[in-house]
mmCIF file of C-alpha atoms in Angstrom:
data_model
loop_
_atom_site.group_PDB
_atom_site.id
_atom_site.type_symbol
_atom_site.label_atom_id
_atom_site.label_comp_id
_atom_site.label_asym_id
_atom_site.label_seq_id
_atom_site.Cartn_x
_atom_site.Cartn_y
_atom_site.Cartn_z
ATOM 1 C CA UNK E 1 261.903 199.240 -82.045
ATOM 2 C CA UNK E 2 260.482 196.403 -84.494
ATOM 3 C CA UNK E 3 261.029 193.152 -83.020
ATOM 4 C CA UNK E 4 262.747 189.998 -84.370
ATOM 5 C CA UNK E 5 260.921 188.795 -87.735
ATOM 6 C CA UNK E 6 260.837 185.507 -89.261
ATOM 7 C CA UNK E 7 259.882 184.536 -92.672
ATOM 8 C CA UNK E 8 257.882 182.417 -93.732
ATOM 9 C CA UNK E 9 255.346 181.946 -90.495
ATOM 10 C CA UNK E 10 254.661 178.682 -92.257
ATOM 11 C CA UNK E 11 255.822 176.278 -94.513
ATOM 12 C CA UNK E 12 255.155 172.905 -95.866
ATOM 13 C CA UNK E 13 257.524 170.691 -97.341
ATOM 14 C CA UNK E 14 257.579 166.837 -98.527
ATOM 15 C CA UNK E 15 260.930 164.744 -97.346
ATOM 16 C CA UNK E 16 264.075 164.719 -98.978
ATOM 17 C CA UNK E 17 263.546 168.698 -99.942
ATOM 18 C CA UNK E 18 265.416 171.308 -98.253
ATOM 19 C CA UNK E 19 264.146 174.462 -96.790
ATOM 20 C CA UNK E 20 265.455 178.063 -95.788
ATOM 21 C CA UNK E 21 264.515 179.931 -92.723
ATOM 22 C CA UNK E 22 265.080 183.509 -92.396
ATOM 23 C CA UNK E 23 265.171 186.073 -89.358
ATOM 24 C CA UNK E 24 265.696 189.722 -88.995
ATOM 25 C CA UNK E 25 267.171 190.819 -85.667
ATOM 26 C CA UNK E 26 266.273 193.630 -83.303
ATOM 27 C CA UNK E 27 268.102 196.467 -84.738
ATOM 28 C CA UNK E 28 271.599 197.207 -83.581
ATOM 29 C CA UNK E 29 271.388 193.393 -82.240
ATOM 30 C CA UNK E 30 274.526 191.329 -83.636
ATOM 31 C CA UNK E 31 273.968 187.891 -82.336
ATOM 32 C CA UNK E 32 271.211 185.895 -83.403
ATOM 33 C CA UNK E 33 270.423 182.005 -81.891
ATOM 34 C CA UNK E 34 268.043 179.303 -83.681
ATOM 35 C CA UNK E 35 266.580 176.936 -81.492
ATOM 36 C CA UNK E 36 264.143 174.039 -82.782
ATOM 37 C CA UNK E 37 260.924 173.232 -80.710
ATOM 38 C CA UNK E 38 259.118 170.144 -80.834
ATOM 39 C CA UNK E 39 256.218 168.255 -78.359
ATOM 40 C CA UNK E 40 258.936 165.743 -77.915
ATOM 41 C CA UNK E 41 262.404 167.163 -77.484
ATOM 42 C CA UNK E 42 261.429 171.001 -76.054
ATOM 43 C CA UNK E 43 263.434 173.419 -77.143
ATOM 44 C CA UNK E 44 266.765 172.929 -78.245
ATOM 45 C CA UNK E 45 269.542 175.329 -79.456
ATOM 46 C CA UNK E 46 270.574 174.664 -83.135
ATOM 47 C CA UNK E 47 273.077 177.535 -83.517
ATOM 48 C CA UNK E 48 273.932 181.165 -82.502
ATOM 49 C CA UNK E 49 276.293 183.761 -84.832
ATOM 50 C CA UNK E 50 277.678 187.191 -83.893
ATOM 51 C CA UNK E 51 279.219 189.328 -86.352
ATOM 52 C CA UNK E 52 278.703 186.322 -89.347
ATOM 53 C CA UNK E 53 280.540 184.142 -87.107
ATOM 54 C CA UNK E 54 279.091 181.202 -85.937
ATOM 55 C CA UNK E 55 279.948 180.664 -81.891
ATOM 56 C CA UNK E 56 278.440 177.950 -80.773
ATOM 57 C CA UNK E 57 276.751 175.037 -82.294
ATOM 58 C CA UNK E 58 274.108 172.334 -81.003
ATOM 59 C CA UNK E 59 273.716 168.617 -81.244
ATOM 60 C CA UNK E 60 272.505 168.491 -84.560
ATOM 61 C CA UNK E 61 272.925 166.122 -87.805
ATOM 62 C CA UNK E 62 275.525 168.322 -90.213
ATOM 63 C CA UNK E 63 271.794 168.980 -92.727
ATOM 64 C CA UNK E 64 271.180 171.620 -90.479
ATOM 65 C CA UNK E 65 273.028 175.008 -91.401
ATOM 66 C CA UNK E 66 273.685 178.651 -90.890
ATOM 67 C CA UNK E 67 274.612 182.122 -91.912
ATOM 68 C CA UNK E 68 274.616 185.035 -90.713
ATOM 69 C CA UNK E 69 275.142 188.519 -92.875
ATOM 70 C CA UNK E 70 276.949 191.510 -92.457
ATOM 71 C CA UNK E 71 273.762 193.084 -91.852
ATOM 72 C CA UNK E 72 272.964 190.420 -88.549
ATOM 73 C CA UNK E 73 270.188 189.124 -90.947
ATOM 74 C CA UNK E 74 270.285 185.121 -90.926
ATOM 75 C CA UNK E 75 269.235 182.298 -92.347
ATOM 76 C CA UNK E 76 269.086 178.256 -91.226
ATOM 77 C CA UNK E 77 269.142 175.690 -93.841
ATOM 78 C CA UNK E 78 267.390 172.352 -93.691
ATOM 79 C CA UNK E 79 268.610 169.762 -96.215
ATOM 80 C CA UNK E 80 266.971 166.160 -97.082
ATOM 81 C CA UNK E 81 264.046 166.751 -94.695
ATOM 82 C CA UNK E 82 262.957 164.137 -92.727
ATOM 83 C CA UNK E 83 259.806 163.872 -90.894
ATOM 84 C CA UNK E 84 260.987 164.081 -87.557
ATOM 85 C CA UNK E 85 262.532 168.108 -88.616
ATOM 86 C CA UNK E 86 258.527 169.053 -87.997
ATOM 87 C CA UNK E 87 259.031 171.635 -85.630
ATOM 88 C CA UNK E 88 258.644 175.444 -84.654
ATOM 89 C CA UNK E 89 261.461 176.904 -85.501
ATOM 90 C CA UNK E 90 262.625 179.858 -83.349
ATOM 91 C CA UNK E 91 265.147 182.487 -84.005
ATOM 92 C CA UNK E 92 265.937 184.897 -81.087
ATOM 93 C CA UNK E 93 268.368 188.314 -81.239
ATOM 94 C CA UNK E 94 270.791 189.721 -78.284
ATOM 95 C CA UNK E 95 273.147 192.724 -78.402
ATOM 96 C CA UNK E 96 276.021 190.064 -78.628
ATOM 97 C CA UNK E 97 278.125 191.732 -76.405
ATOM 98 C CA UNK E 98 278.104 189.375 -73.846
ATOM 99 C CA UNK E 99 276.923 185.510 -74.144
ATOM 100 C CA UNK E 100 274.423 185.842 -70.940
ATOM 101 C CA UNK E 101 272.762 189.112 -72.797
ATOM 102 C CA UNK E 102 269.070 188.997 -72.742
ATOM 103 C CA UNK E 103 267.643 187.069 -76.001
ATOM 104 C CA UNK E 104 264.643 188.338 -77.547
ATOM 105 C CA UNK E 105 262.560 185.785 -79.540
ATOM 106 C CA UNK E 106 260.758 185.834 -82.902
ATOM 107 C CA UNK E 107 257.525 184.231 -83.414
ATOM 108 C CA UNK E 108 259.137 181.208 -84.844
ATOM 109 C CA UNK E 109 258.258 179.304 -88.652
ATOM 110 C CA UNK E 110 256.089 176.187 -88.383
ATOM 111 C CA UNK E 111 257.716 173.887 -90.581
ATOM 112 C CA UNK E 112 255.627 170.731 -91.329
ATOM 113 C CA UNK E 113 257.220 167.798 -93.079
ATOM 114 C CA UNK E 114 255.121 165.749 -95.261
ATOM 115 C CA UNK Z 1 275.688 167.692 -68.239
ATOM 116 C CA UNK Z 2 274.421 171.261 -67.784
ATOM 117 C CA UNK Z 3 270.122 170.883 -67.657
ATOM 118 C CA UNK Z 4 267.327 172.263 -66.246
ATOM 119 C CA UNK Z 5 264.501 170.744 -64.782
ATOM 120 C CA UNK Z 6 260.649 171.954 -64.269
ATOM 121 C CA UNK Z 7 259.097 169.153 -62.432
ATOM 122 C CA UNK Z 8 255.694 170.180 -63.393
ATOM 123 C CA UNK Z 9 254.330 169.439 -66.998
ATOM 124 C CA UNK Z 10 250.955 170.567 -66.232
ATOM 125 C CA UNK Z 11 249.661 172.779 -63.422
ATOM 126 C CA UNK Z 12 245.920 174.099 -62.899
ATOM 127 C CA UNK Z 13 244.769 177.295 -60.298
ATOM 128 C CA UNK Z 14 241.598 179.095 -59.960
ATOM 129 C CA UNK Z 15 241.746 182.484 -61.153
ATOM 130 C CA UNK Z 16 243.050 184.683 -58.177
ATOM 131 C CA UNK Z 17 245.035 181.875 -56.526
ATOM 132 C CA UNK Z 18 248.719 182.100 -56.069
ATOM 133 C CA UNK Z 19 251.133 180.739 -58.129
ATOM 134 C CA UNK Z 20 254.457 178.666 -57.794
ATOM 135 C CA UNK Z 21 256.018 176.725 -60.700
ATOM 136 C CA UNK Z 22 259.199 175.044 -59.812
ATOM 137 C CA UNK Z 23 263.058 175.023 -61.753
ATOM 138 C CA UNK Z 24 265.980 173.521 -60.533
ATOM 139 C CA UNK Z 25 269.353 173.585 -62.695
ATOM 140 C CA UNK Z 26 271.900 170.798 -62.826
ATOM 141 C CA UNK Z 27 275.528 172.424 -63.180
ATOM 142 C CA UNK Z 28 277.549 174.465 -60.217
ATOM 143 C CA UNK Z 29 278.983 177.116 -62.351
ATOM 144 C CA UNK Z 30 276.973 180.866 -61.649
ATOM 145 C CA UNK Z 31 273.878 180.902 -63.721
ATOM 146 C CA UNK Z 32 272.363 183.248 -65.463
ATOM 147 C CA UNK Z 33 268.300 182.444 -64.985
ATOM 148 C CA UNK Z 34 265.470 183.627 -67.107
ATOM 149 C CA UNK Z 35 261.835 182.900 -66.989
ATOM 150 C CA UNK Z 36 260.152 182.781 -70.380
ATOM 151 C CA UNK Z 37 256.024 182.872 -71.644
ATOM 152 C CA UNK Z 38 254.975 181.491 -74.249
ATOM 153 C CA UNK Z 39 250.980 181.551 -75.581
ATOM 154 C CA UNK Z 40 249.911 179.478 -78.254
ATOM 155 C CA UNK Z 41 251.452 179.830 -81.885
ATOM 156 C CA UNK Z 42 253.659 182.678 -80.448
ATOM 157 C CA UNK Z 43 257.431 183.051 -79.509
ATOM 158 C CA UNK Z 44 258.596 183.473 -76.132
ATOM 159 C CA UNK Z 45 258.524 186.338 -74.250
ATOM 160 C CA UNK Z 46 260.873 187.522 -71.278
ATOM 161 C CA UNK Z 47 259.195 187.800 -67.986
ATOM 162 C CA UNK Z 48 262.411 188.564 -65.507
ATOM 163 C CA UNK Z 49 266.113 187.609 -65.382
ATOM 164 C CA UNK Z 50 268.786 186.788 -63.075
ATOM 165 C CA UNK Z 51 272.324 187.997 -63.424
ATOM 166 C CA UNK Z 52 273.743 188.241 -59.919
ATOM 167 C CA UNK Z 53 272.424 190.909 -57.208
ATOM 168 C CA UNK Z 54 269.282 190.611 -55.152
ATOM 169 C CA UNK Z 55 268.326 186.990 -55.152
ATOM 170 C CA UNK Z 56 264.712 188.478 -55.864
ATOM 171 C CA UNK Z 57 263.810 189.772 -58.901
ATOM 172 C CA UNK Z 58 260.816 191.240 -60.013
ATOM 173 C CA UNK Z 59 259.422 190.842 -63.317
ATOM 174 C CA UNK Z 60 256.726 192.159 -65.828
ATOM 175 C CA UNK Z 61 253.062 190.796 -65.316
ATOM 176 C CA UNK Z 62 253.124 190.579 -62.003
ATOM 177 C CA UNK Z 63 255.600 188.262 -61.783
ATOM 178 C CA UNK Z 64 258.865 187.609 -59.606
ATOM 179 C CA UNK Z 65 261.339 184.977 -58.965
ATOM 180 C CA UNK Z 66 263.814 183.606 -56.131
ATOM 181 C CA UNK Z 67 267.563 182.647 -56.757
ATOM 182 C CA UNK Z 68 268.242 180.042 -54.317
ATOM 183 C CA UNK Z 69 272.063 178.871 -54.809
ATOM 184 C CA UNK Z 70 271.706 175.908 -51.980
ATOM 185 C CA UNK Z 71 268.678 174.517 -53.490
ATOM 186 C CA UNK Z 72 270.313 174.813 -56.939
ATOM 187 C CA UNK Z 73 266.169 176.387 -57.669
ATOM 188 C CA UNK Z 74 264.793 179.666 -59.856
ATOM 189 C CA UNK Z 75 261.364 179.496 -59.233
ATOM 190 C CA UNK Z 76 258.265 181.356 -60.661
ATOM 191 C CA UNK Z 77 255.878 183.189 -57.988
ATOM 192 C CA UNK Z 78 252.740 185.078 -58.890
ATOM 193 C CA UNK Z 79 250.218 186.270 -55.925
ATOM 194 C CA UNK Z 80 247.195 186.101 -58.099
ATOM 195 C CA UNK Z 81 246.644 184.805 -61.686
ATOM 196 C CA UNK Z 82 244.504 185.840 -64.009
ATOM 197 C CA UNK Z 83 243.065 184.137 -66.649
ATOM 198 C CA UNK Z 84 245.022 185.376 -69.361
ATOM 199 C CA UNK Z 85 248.039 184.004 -67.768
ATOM 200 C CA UNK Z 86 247.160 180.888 -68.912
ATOM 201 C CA UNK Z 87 249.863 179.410 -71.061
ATOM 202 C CA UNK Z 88 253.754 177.409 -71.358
ATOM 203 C CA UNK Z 89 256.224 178.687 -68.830
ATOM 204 C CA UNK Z 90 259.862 178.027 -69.613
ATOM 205 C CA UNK Z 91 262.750 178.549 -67.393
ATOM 206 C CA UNK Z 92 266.163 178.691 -68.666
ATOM 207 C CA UNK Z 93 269.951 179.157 -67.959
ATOM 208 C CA UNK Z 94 272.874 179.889 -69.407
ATOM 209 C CA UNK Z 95 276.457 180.051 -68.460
ATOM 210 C CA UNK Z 96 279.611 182.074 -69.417
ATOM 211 C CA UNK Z 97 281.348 181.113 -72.628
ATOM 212 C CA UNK Z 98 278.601 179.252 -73.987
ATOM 213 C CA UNK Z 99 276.280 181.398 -76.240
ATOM 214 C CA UNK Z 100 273.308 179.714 -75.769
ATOM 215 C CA UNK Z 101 270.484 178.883 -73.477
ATOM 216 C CA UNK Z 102 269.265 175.467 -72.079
ATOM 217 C CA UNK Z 103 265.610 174.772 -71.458
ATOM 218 C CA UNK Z 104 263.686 173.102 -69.109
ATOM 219 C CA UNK Z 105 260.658 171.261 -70.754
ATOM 220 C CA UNK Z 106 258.415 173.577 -70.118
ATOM 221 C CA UNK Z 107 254.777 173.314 -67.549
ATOM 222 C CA UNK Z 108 251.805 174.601 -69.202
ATOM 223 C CA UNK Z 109 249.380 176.538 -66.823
ATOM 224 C CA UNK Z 110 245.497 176.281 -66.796
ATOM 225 C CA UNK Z 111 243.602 178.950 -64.975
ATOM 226 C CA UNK Z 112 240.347 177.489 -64.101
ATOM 227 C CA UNK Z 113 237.476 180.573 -64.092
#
């Protein structure tokens, strides 16, 4: 089975532009997390969606956003970028049928705000 | 507040030493425990997981882990490293109804030829 995919690997933005972050799940996998890691702050959990519903949300300003598609595909929005959003940004997938299931990680984008 | 804790930032063993790196959780409710790799520029990987069971669980690499409910502790044994264990260890838990992990902060292990 393919793993979790993210796209772009990189990206490089200047503030006040937004950005979109997108990551294909393990197939058959209907629940997909973000999670934003930085030297500073660790990881922390942005968002996770099951079935295009979003579940549970993190302690994050209201620029940060998410979808997911009928297809389990989904995508994180960053608007007005600030510097401080510099950060890996990691998307992970789990079956979905439980919320303790096993996540499995991407290999994150590296967002850089300039 | 539910958190996790790794005491260590940084830890350093010569190659073929044993290994311990240390988690504690904050909250009462049953965990659910994972142990997660990560090597530089990549995502994380799974090493082992606790759901409920045996309070030791083994886990790929070499690896295995001890659930110890008194001590409110998950930690991370290996008998002998090897140099290309050398990376960021994170340990995490989550908890029923939540949909999400918390992380400790990480400790970052240097393997010393």
């Amino acid at each position: 089975k393919a793993g979790v995919t993210q796209t772009p690997r990189y990206l490089i933005k200047t503030r006040g532009q937004q950005v979109t972050l997108s990551c294909s799940p393990i197939s058959g996998h209907r629940s997909v997390s973000w999670y934003q890691q930085t030297p500073g702050q660790g990881l922390q959990f942005l968002f996770e969606y099951f079935s295009e519903t979003q579940r549970n949300k993190g302690n994050f300003p209201g620029r940060f956003s998410g979808r997911q598609f009928s297809n389990s595909r989904s995508e994180m929005n960053v608007s007005t970028l600030e510097l401080g959003d510099s950060a890996l940004y990691l998307c992970a997938s789990s079956s979905g049928g439980g919320n303790t299931d096993t996540q499995y990680f991407g290999p994150g984008t590296r967002l850089t705000v300039l | 507040a539910q958190s996790v804790t790794q005491p260590d930032i940084h830890i350093t063993v010569s190659e073929g030493a044993s290994l311990e790196l240390r988690c504690n959780y904050s909250y009462g409710a049953t965990p659910y425990l994972f142990w997660y790799v990560q090597s530089p520029g990549q995502g994380l990987q799974l090493l082992l997981k606790y759901f409920s069971g045996d309070t030791l669980v083994q886990g790929i690499k070499g690896f295995e882990a001890e659930f110890k409910r008194s001590q409110s502790s998950f930690n991370l044994r290996k008998p002998s490293v090897h140099w290309s264990d050398a990376a960021e260890y994170f340990c995490a838990v989550a908890y029923s109804g939540t949909y999400k992990y918390i992380f400790g902060t990480g400790t970052r292990l240097k393997v010393l030829a």
